[in-house]
Amino acid sequence: MRLRDMAAPPGFDSAHEIKRVRNWLISCVAIFVFLFACVYVGRLTVVYNSMRNGGRFESMGLFPEVARSPSLVCFLPVFIGLLAMLIRNINYFRASKSYYTMRRLPNRWEYPLRCALLPVSGFLVLLVVSQLLLLLAGAAYLYITPDTWLPAGARESVLSFVLGGILA
């Protein structure tokens, strides 16, 4: 049996479930890039206008202030969707765990694996994709913004937000 066929419990269409998770992740990436660009350009505009009007200079703001709302709007719904899929599969596993069904399977761990494989894989892919997107957004924040517009501690704020304070 191919791994793709094991992505969903018996009775569910594995190809459809894989496409659903893939589309969730692709839309998550697209929405994050769009929202981060909107927030970032908005912050750049505020700084530029404050400099042009000769008023009080406002710095760009730290990276967590710029990236927090796009990351919550994008990553949280996909996480909740994957969690709902996992709960659905666990309920399906518990409800249809008949002796006959379990007896037909050659490996006794195949059924729980089929119920958990796609949601857990989706969680891992979401974690990796979110960290990569935040690193790319942090790089854009640091290297596109002029150095004089960055606040003190801007580089450390990127690392602490992306890594969660582990290495920063």
mmCIF file of C-alpha atoms in Angstrom:
data_model
loop_
_atom_site.group_PDB
_atom_site.id
_atom_site.type_symbol
_atom_site.label_atom_id
_atom_site.label_comp_id
_atom_site.label_asym_id
_atom_site.label_seq_id
_atom_site.Cartn_x
_atom_site.Cartn_y
_atom_site.Cartn_z
ATOM 1 C CA MET A 1 0.000 0.000 0.000
ATOM 2 C CA ARG A 2 1.305 3.405 -0.971
ATOM 3 C CA LEU A 3 1.803 6.113 1.612
ATOM 4 C CA ARG A 4 -0.659 8.364 -0.215
ATOM 5 C CA ASP A 5 -3.392 5.764 0.279
ATOM 6 C CA MET A 6 -2.647 5.679 4.007
ATOM 7 C CA ALA A 7 -3.273 9.417 4.413
ATOM 8 C CA ALA A 8 -6.897 8.930 5.450
ATOM 9 C CA PRO A 9 -8.934 6.356 7.358
ATOM 10 C CA PRO A 10 -10.765 3.663 5.394
ATOM 11 C CA GLY A 11 -13.862 5.146 3.813
ATOM 12 C CA PHE A 12 -12.316 8.570 3.177
ATOM 13 C CA ASP A 13 -10.826 9.649 -0.148
ATOM 14 C CA SER A 14 -7.091 10.036 0.510
ATOM 15 C CA ALA A 15 -6.448 12.122 -2.595
ATOM 16 C CA HIS A 16 -9.212 14.555 -1.621
ATOM 17 C CA GLU A 17 -7.909 14.844 1.951
ATOM 18 C CA ILE A 18 -4.356 15.497 0.727
ATOM 19 C CA LYS A 19 -5.605 18.170 -1.695
ATOM 20 C CA ARG A 20 -7.588 19.795 1.109
ATOM 21 C CA VAL A 21 -4.535 20.080 3.382
ATOM 22 C CA ARG A 22 -2.329 21.204 0.483
ATOM 23 C CA ASN A 23 -4.806 23.940 -0.435
ATOM 24 C CA TRP A 24 -4.984 25.066 3.192
ATOM 25 C CA LEU A 25 -1.194 25.389 3.320
ATOM 26 C CA ILE A 26 -0.932 27.166 -0.049
ATOM 27 C CA SER A 27 -3.638 29.643 0.893
ATOM 28 C CA CYS A 28 -1.927 30.165 4.255
ATOM 29 C CA VAL A 29 1.336 31.088 2.518
ATOM 30 C CA ALA A 30 -0.351 33.397 0.004
ATOM 31 C CA ILE A 31 -2.414 35.195 2.639
ATOM 32 C CA PHE A 32 0.604 35.598 4.939
ATOM 33 C CA VAL A 33 2.727 37.124 2.172
ATOM 34 C CA PHE A 34 -0.089 39.487 1.183
ATOM 35 C CA LEU A 35 -0.939 40.572 4.736
ATOM 36 C CA PHE A 36 2.701 40.986 5.762
ATOM 37 C CA ALA A 37 3.339 43.107 2.666
ATOM 38 C CA CYS A 38 0.300 45.271 3.477
ATOM 39 C CA VAL A 39 1.298 45.797 7.113
ATOM 40 C CA TYR A 40 4.964 46.363 6.212
ATOM 41 C CA VAL A 41 4.210 48.888 3.471
ATOM 42 C CA GLY A 42 1.767 50.618 5.810
ATOM 43 C CA ARG A 43 4.480 50.980 8.452
ATOM 44 C CA LEU A 44 6.956 52.244 5.835
ATOM 45 C CA THR A 45 4.408 54.821 4.701
ATOM 46 C CA VAL A 46 3.881 56.063 8.259
ATOM 47 C CA VAL A 47 7.634 56.489 8.765
ATOM 48 C CA TYR A 48 8.078 58.187 5.384
ATOM 49 C CA ASN A 49 5.195 60.592 5.998
ATOM 50 C CA SER A 50 6.486 61.472 9.467
ATOM 51 C CA MET A 51 9.886 62.305 7.968
ATOM 52 C CA ARG A 52 8.420 64.251 5.056
ATOM 53 C CA ASN A 53 6.140 66.370 7.228
ATOM 54 C CA GLY A 54 9.028 67.284 9.487
ATOM 55 C CA GLY A 55 7.219 66.113 12.569
ATOM 56 C CA ARG A 56 8.426 63.741 15.212
ATOM 57 C CA PHE A 57 10.356 60.823 13.718
ATOM 58 C CA GLU A 58 8.641 57.503 14.269
ATOM 59 C CA SER A 59 10.736 54.388 13.913
ATOM 60 C CA MET A 60 9.516 51.397 11.965
ATOM 61 C CA GLY A 61 8.482 49.336 14.983
ATOM 62 C CA LEU A 62 9.913 46.008 16.058
ATOM 63 C CA PHE A 63 9.397 42.925 13.916
ATOM 64 C CA PRO A 64 6.854 41.265 16.247
ATOM 65 C CA GLU A 65 4.615 44.327 15.917
ATOM 66 C CA VAL A 66 4.740 44.029 12.130
ATOM 67 C CA ALA A 67 4.433 40.234 11.810
ATOM 68 C CA ARG A 68 2.140 39.251 14.682
ATOM 69 C CA SER A 69 -1.240 39.919 13.085
ATOM 70 C CA PRO A 70 -0.439 38.328 9.676
ATOM 71 C CA SER A 71 0.945 35.224 11.367
ATOM 72 C CA LEU A 72 -2.074 34.836 13.655
ATOM 73 C CA VAL A 73 -4.552 35.410 10.835
ATOM 74 C CA CYS A 74 -2.850 32.847 8.589
ATOM 75 C CA PHE A 75 -1.410 30.093 10.738
ATOM 76 C CA LEU A 76 -4.089 29.804 13.417
ATOM 77 C CA PRO A 77 -6.996 28.804 11.096
ATOM 78 C CA VAL A 78 -4.900 26.107 9.411
ATOM 79 C CA PHE A 79 -3.832 24.804 12.818
ATOM 80 C CA ILE A 80 -7.474 24.684 13.935
ATOM 81 C CA GLY A 81 -8.467 22.942 10.690
ATOM 82 C CA LEU A 82 -5.805 20.274 11.154
ATOM 83 C CA LEU A 83 -6.830 19.837 14.777
ATOM 84 C CA ALA A 84 -10.465 19.406 13.698
ATOM 85 C CA MET A 85 -9.360 16.835 11.113
ATOM 86 C CA LEU A 86 -7.429 14.931 13.776
ATOM 87 C CA ILE A 87 -10.415 14.984 16.149
ATOM 88 C CA ARG A 88 -12.700 13.811 13.333
ATOM 89 C CA ASN A 89 -10.347 10.946 12.526
ATOM 90 C CA ILE A 90 -10.002 9.961 16.197
ATOM 91 C CA ASN A 91 -13.785 9.908 16.575
ATOM 92 C CA TYR A 92 -14.047 7.864 13.385
ATOM 93 C CA PHE A 93 -11.417 5.483 14.736
ATOM 94 C CA ARG A 94 -13.226 5.037 18.040
ATOM 95 C CA ALA A 95 -16.691 4.738 16.515
ATOM 96 C CA SER A 96 -15.857 2.169 13.842
ATOM 97 C CA LYS A 97 -13.321 0.064 15.717
ATOM 98 C CA SER A 98 -15.124 -3.172 15.163
ATOM 99 C CA TYR A 99 -13.528 -6.546 15.586
ATOM 100 C CA TYR A 100 -14.140 -7.365 11.927
ATOM 101 C CA THR A 101 -12.442 -4.186 10.668
ATOM 102 C CA MET A 102 -9.422 -4.622 12.902
ATOM 103 C CA ARG A 103 -9.127 -8.288 11.979
ATOM 104 C CA ARG A 104 -8.984 -7.542 8.252
ATOM 105 C CA LEU A 105 -5.970 -5.270 8.550
ATOM 106 C CA PRO A 106 -2.595 -7.024 8.230
ATOM 107 C CA ASN A 107 -0.896 -4.666 10.694
ATOM 108 C CA ARG A 108 -2.730 -3.679 13.864
ATOM 109 C CA TRP A 109 -1.126 -0.217 13.878
ATOM 110 C CA GLU A 110 -2.213 0.578 10.344
ATOM 111 C CA TYR A 111 -5.659 1.831 11.345
ATOM 112 C CA PRO A 112 -4.486 4.367 13.989
ATOM 113 C CA LEU A 113 -1.670 5.398 11.647
ATOM 114 C CA ARG A 114 -4.144 6.076 8.854
ATOM 115 C CA CYS A 115 -6.236 8.208 11.203
ATOM 116 C CA ALA A 116 -3.316 10.340 12.419
ATOM 117 C CA LEU A 117 -0.878 10.450 9.488
ATOM 118 C CA LEU A 118 -2.247 13.385 7.497
ATOM 119 C CA PRO A 119 -3.110 15.725 10.395
ATOM 120 C CA VAL A 120 0.235 15.128 12.124
ATOM 121 C CA SER A 121 2.125 15.553 8.845
ATOM 122 C CA GLY A 122 0.159 18.738 8.220
ATOM 123 C CA PHE A 123 1.130 20.059 11.674
ATOM 124 C CA LEU A 124 4.802 19.397 10.947
ATOM 125 C CA VAL A 125 4.651 20.998 7.498
ATOM 126 C CA LEU A 126 2.786 23.991 8.957
ATOM 127 C CA LEU A 127 5.469 24.396 11.620
ATOM 128 C CA VAL A 128 8.295 24.315 9.066
ATOM 129 C CA VAL A 129 6.486 26.586 6.593
ATOM 130 C CA SER A 130 5.591 29.109 9.290
ATOM 131 C CA GLN A 131 9.184 29.297 10.508
ATOM 132 C CA LEU A 132 10.512 29.702 6.957
ATOM 133 C CA LEU A 133 7.950 32.399 6.163
ATOM 134 C CA LEU A 134 8.769 34.268 9.342
ATOM 135 C CA LEU A 135 12.498 34.048 8.564
ATOM 136 C CA LEU A 136 11.913 35.385 5.047
ATOM 137 C CA ALA A 137 9.675 38.144 6.386
ATOM 138 C CA GLY A 138 12.326 38.978 8.979
ATOM 139 C CA ALA A 139 14.976 39.140 6.275
ATOM 140 C CA ALA A 140 12.760 41.460 4.231
ATOM 141 C CA TYR A 141 12.145 43.582 7.324
ATOM 142 C CA LEU A 142 15.864 43.901 8.066
ATOM 143 C CA TYR A 143 17.282 44.318 4.565
ATOM 144 C CA ILE A 144 14.598 46.366 2.810
ATOM 145 C CA THR A 145 14.026 48.863 5.611
ATOM 146 C CA PRO A 146 16.713 51.569 5.716
ATOM 147 C CA ASP A 147 18.978 51.184 8.738
ATOM 148 C CA THR A 148 18.107 54.617 10.092
ATOM 149 C CA TRP A 149 14.405 53.684 10.197
ATOM 150 C CA LEU A 150 14.933 50.510 12.223
ATOM 151 C CA PRO A 151 14.462 50.761 15.984
ATOM 152 C CA ALA A 152 17.109 49.637 18.463
ATOM 153 C CA GLY A 153 17.117 45.857 18.875
ATOM 154 C CA ALA A 154 15.509 45.148 15.505
ATOM 155 C CA ARG A 155 17.759 42.191 14.647
ATOM 156 C CA GLU A 156 17.257 40.556 18.026
ATOM 157 C CA SER A 157 13.489 41.010 17.782
ATOM 158 C CA VAL A 158 13.411 39.024 14.531
ATOM 159 C CA LEU A 159 15.287 36.099 16.043
ATOM 160 C CA SER A 160 13.314 36.137 19.264
ATOM 161 C CA PHE A 161 9.987 36.198 17.407
ATOM 162 C CA VAL A 162 10.911 33.488 14.904
ATOM 163 C CA LEU A 163 12.649 31.156 17.321
ATOM 164 C CA GLY A 164 10.433 31.935 20.272
ATOM 165 C CA GLY A 165 13.305 33.144 22.392
ATOM 166 C CA ILE A 166 15.209 29.838 22.258
ATOM 167 C CA LEU A 167 18.442 31.130 20.753
ATOM 168 C CA ALA A 168 17.925 34.871 20.905
#
